[in-house]
Amino acid sequence: MGKEALKMLHFGFNQDQGCLFCGTNAGFRVYNCDPFQEKMRRDFKDGGIGYVEMLFRCNIFALVGGGDNPKFAPSKVMIWDDHQNRCIGELSFRSQVRAVKLRRERIVVALEHKVLVYDFKDLKLLHSIETLSNPLGLVALSPSQDQTVMACPGLHCGQVRVELYDVRRTKFVEAHTTSLACLALSLDGKLLATASERGTLVRVFSTTDGSKLQELRRGADPARIFSIAFSRGDIPEFVAVSSDKGTVHVFNLDPKRTAAIPSTDATSTQIDGNSPKNPVSALKFVSSFLPVPYFASERSFAQFRLPEDTKAVVGFGTSNSSLIVASTNGSFFTASFDSDKGGICKQESFCKFVELDS
């Protein structure tokens, strides 16, 4: 019996977008993004890893078995200590684990109809949330130590439930009229970005009060949104979106709106009124008397066209005008754009991080 062909089962970026990880039918791997290089590889002879989540850049991982021959049961979350080269804890469920998110003191697990929050120290259950059917495992967790914010689907179609744990407050955001396809939080948890199964619009909300701050148009044709990422910083400048159309769109976030989010922080931020803006349809005036959001939404500020229409996830590089993109066929790209003028991104580098067997 020959060796099984290598298949990638899951991939993504860690909390600060400085590392790329992937799970395969033979184990899991971690790469540094800048400069790009493999940092570690764990090959298992007895099964595959269908989901990986890193805890920043430390030795702790959350692993879920996957593939035709899972290393662990797909209904378990295994806490892996790479220094000890073994699992140091596990969480077991009655149904398949859809997603896992980590921060230093919390583990969040998404099942199809529940989101569960655990204390990292003793794996004690802290919060159980009922959700609408969530086969994509949509859940986001802010990594910042300053605020603990979580977002997941609510109990109504297109609704997002936002948990502000530090102030013990729950907000419900009616984000879309159709089912959610993707959601993301900014690093500090103050901003929420969402896309529906239609994939034409991305909406940005304040998690503090649930208000809509911007409506961003990816395109007119329906698309499947694969990932959304905010740039770094206390007030993110950009949000990037990848879809099955093969183009990564970068949108400029309005600093006047995002900086005006209510906060308990006493410090203030000076806003530059000359910040670059997204282009808007020349027919925006139509929106003043017709209920057609197409004309009022903002189009992308910069675009990066992938050479192939494969599933890709996007993040930001070490500067807010640089992109990192990984695709399901094992390709890794870096690209840059003019932060003042936008336009077509320039591809800076390309490599294959996994050589998949055909």
C-alpha positions as a printed Julia matrix, in Angstrom:
358×3 Matrix{Float64}:
   0.0    0.0     0.0
   1.53   3.32   -1.13
   1.95   6.5     0.86
  -1.21   8.61    1.07
  -1.15  11.8    -1.03
  -0.58  14.95    1.03
  -3.74  17.04    1.43
  -4.22  20.37    3.19
  -7.24  20.31    5.5
  -7.05  23.73    7.18
  -4.93  26.87    7.15
  -4.95  30.37    8.59
  -3.02  33.12   10.35
  -2.41  33.5    14.07
  -3.76  36.4    16.15
  -1.13  38.97   15.13
  -0.95  37.7    11.52
   2.75  37.04   11.98
   2.5   33.27   11.51
   0.76  30.96    9.06
  -0.33  27.49   10.15
  -1.82  24.57    8.3
  -3.27  21.17    9.14
  -2.79  18.27    6.75
  -3.72  14.62    6.58
  -0.24  13.94    8.0
   0.07  16.52   10.83
   0.48  20.29   11.08
   3.03  22.99   10.2
   3.82  26.58   11.22
   5.53  29.27    9.15
   6.88  32.7     9.96
   5.4   35.26    7.55
   8.18  37.87    7.43
  10.61  36.61    6.4
   8.68  33.6     5.17
  10.14  30.34    6.45
   9.0   27.12    8.01
   9.31  27.25   11.81
   8.06  23.82   12.79
   6.54  20.66   11.39
   4.86  17.84   13.27
   4.19  14.75   11.2
   1.89  12.07   12.58
   1.89   8.56   11.19
  -1.52   7.77   12.62
  -3.8   10.51   11.31
  -4.57  14.01   10.09
  -5.28  17.4    11.66
  -8.42  19.09   10.35
  -8.2   22.27   12.4
  -5.3   24.18   13.97
  -5.31  27.26   16.17
  -2.16  28.89   17.57
  -1.86  30.87   20.81
   0.09  33.83   19.42
   3.66  32.52   18.89
   3.98  30.27   21.93
   4.18  26.48   22.18
   0.46  25.92   22.82
  -1.92  24.83   20.04
  -5.52  23.67   19.77
  -5.84  20.7    17.42
  -8.87  18.9    16.01
  -8.57  15.68   14.06
  -9.68  15.62   10.43
  -9.4   13.95    7.05
 -10.14  10.36    6.12
  -8.05   9.12    9.04
  -8.24  11.7    11.89
  -5.43  11.81   14.44
  -8.01  12.76   17.09
 -11.78  12.52   17.14
 -13.36  15.45   15.22
 -15.58  15.96   18.28
 -12.58  16.76   20.52
 -10.34  19.78   21.01
  -6.84  18.68   22.0
  -4.53  21.17   23.72
  -1.04  20.45   22.37
   2.15  21.56   24.12
   4.87  21.49   21.51
   7.64  21.75   24.11
   6.45  18.48   25.59
   5.43  17.09   22.19
   2.13  15.83   23.6
  -1.43  16.77   24.46
  -1.87  18.31   27.91
  -5.65  18.63   27.91
  -8.8   17.9    25.95
 -12.4   19.03   25.56
 -14.92  16.45   24.36
 -18.3   17.11   22.71
 -21.21  15.16   21.26
 -20.92  16.76   17.83
 -18.19  17.85   15.44
 -16.03  20.82   16.4
 -16.43  23.55   13.77
 -13.86  26.07   15.01
 -11.61  26.99   17.95
 -10.3   30.41   18.99
  -7.68  31.08   21.67
  -6.53  33.95   23.83
  -4.29  33.76   26.85
  -7.05  33.09   29.36
  -9.88  31.72   27.2
 -10.72  28.9    24.8
 -13.75  29.37   22.56
 -15.24  26.38   20.73
 -17.87  26.62   18.0
 -20.19  23.66   17.42
 -22.98  23.74   14.85
 -25.58  25.06   17.3
 -23.49  26.28   20.24
 -20.52  28.43   21.15
 -18.77  27.46   24.38
 -16.29  29.55   26.37
 -13.76  27.89   28.71
 -11.17  29.06   31.2
  -7.74  28.16   29.85
  -6.28  27.37   33.3
  -8.64  24.57   34.33
 -10.8   24.06   31.2
 -13.88  25.01   33.23
 -16.96  25.98   31.2
 -17.71  29.68   31.7
 -20.39  30.43   29.12
 -22.65  28.44   26.79
 -24.4   30.25   23.94
 -27.1   28.87   21.63
 -26.69  29.92   18.0
 -28.43  29.5    14.7
 -27.05  26.61   12.64
 -23.36  27.44   12.19
 -21.77  24.81    9.92
 -18.96  27.22    8.97
 -17.94  27.62   12.61
 -18.19  31.4    12.49
 -16.74  32.92   15.66
 -14.25  35.69   16.39
 -12.32  36.5    19.56
 -10.34  39.68   20.2
  -6.71  38.89   21.09
  -5.96  42.18   22.87
  -5.34  41.98   26.61
  -7.19  45.28   27.05
 -10.63  43.98   26.05
 -12.28  40.57   25.83
 -14.81  40.62   22.99
 -16.37  37.67   21.19
 -18.67  37.63   18.17
 -20.74  34.72   16.87
 -24.04  34.14   15.05
 -27.19  34.95   16.99
 -30.51  33.11   16.88
 -31.86  34.97   13.84
 -30.72  34.89   10.21
 -27.97  37.45    9.59
 -27.72  38.41   13.26
 -24.42  38.66   15.14
 -24.2   38.3    18.9
 -21.39  40.34   20.47
 -20.24  39.56   24.0
 -18.42  42.4    25.79
 -17.12  40.35   28.68
 -15.24  43.09   30.52
 -18.4   45.17   30.98
 -20.73  42.14   31.09
 -22.82  43.36   28.19
 -24.37  41.59   25.2
 -25.13  43.35   21.92
 -27.15  41.99   19.0
 -26.27  43.34   15.57
 -28.73  42.84   12.72
 -25.94  42.7    10.16
 -27.64  41.14    7.12
 -30.99  39.8     5.91
 -29.41  36.57    4.63
 -27.2   34.0     6.35
 -23.76  35.03    7.58
 -20.73  33.83    5.63
 -17.85  35.51    7.46
 -17.14  37.74   10.43
 -14.05  39.28   12.0
 -13.06  41.52   14.91
 -10.33  44.12   15.0
  -7.41  43.35   17.3
  -8.86  45.47   20.11
 -12.37  44.12   19.56
 -13.92  47.54   18.94
 -14.79  46.88   15.29
 -16.81  44.04   13.76
 -16.87  43.29   10.02
 -19.41  40.93    8.5
 -20.39  39.45    5.14
 -23.45  37.44    4.17
 -23.82  34.46    1.85
 -24.49  36.88   -1.01
 -20.93  38.21   -0.64
 -21.56  41.57   -2.28
 -21.37  43.79    0.81
 -19.1   43.94    3.85
 -20.45  45.93    6.77
 -18.41  47.41    9.6
 -19.99  47.95   13.03
 -19.02  49.31   16.4
 -19.12  46.52   18.97
 -19.63  49.09   21.74
 -23.09  50.19   20.63
 -23.81  48.01   17.58
 -24.02  50.96   15.18
 -23.13  50.52   11.51
 -20.07  52.58   10.61
 -19.48  51.72    6.94
 -20.93  49.67    4.11
 -18.31  48.37    1.67
 -19.05  46.86   -1.73
 -16.91  43.95   -2.91
 -18.79  43.67   -6.21
 -22.19  43.32   -7.85
 -22.04  39.56   -8.49
 -22.64  37.11   -5.63
 -19.47  35.59   -4.17
 -18.4   33.36   -1.32
 -16.38  35.38    1.18
 -13.52  33.33    2.61
 -11.86  35.78    5.02
 -11.93  39.3     6.41
  -8.96  40.93    8.16
  -8.41  44.29    9.84
  -5.06  46.03    9.68
  -3.06  46.58   12.86
  -3.27  49.53   15.22
  -5.64  51.03   17.77
  -7.6   52.61   14.91
  -7.31  50.23   11.92
  -6.78  51.98    8.6
  -7.91  49.17    6.32
  -9.97  46.01    6.08
  -9.2   43.3     3.49
 -11.56  40.71    2.04
 -10.91  37.52    0.04
 -13.52  35.62   -1.96
 -13.97  32.9    -4.57
 -13.72  35.54   -7.31
  -9.92  35.47   -7.02
  -9.46  39.13   -6.04
  -8.5   40.44   -2.6
 -10.2   43.79   -1.98
  -8.79  46.36    0.44
 -11.11  49.03    1.84
 -10.18  52.21    3.62
 -11.79  52.58    7.03
 -13.11  56.06    7.77
 -10.95  57.26   10.72
 -13.53  59.84   11.77
 -16.13  57.11   12.3
 -13.89  54.48   13.86
 -12.22  56.96   16.21
 -15.61  58.2    17.4
 -16.49  54.81   18.91
 -17.41  55.28   22.57
 -14.68  54.07   24.91
 -13.81  54.08   28.57
 -10.27  55.11   27.61
  -9.65  58.72   28.58
  -7.11  59.31   25.82
  -8.13  61.01   22.57
  -6.87  60.62   19.03
  -6.2   63.34   16.5
  -7.81  62.57   13.14
  -6.39  63.67    9.82
  -9.21  65.06    7.7
  -7.23  64.34    4.53
  -7.17  60.56    4.95
  -7.66  58.63    1.67
 -11.19  57.44    0.95
 -12.81  54.56   -0.92
 -14.35  55.42   -4.29
 -18.16  55.72   -4.24
 -20.57  55.18   -7.12
 -21.17  58.28   -9.2
 -24.87  57.54   -8.7
 -24.71  57.82   -4.91
 -27.33  60.58   -5.07
 -29.88  57.9    -6.08
 -29.68  56.44   -2.56
 -31.22  59.61   -1.15
 -34.61  58.75   -2.65
 -34.35  55.05   -3.58
 -33.8   52.22   -1.03
 -30.93  50.77   -3.1
 -27.76  50.31   -1.01
 -25.68  49.58   -4.12
 -25.38  53.26   -4.95
 -24.42  54.36   -1.42
 -21.83  51.68   -0.64
 -18.1   52.31   -1.02
 -15.99  50.38   -3.5
 -12.57  48.94   -2.75
  -9.56  51.2    -2.36
  -6.97  48.64   -3.55
  -7.1   45.22   -5.23
  -4.81  42.22   -5.49
  -5.62  39.69   -8.17
  -4.58  36.11   -7.42
  -3.3   34.06  -10.36
  -5.81  31.32   -9.59
  -9.38  31.23   -8.29
  -8.75  29.1    -5.21
  -9.77  29.54   -1.6
  -7.48  32.09    0.04
  -7.17  33.82    3.4
  -5.8   37.34    3.73
  -3.93  39.22    6.44
  -1.8   42.32    6.77
   1.98  42.29    6.82
   4.32  44.22    9.06
   3.09  47.48    7.54
  -0.55  48.39    7.0
   0.08  48.82    3.28
   1.27  45.23    2.82
  -0.83  42.11    2.39
  -0.14  38.44    3.07
  -2.26  35.86    1.28
  -2.28  32.07    1.58
  -4.29  29.77   -0.68
  -5.6   26.25   -0.47
  -3.19  25.02   -3.15
  -0.21  25.82   -0.91
   0.7   29.23   -2.35
   1.83  32.2    -0.26
   1.93  35.76   -1.6
   2.99  39.12   -0.27
   1.77  42.29   -1.95
   1.87  46.03   -1.34
  -0.32  49.0    -2.23
  -0.04  52.78   -2.15
  -1.67  53.81    1.15
  -2.56  57.23   -0.29
  -3.71  56.37   -3.81
  -4.74  52.71   -3.61
  -5.2   50.96   -6.94
  -3.74  47.65   -8.09
  -1.48  45.96   -5.55
   2.07  45.02   -6.5
   3.04  41.41   -5.9
   6.24  41.41   -3.86
   6.91  37.7    -3.39
   5.53  34.22   -3.99
   6.38  30.76   -2.7
   4.84  27.33   -2.21
   4.62  26.53    1.5
   3.14  23.07    0.95
   3.84  20.92   -2.08
   0.56  19.07   -2.41
   0.41  15.78   -4.22
  -1.84  15.85   -7.27
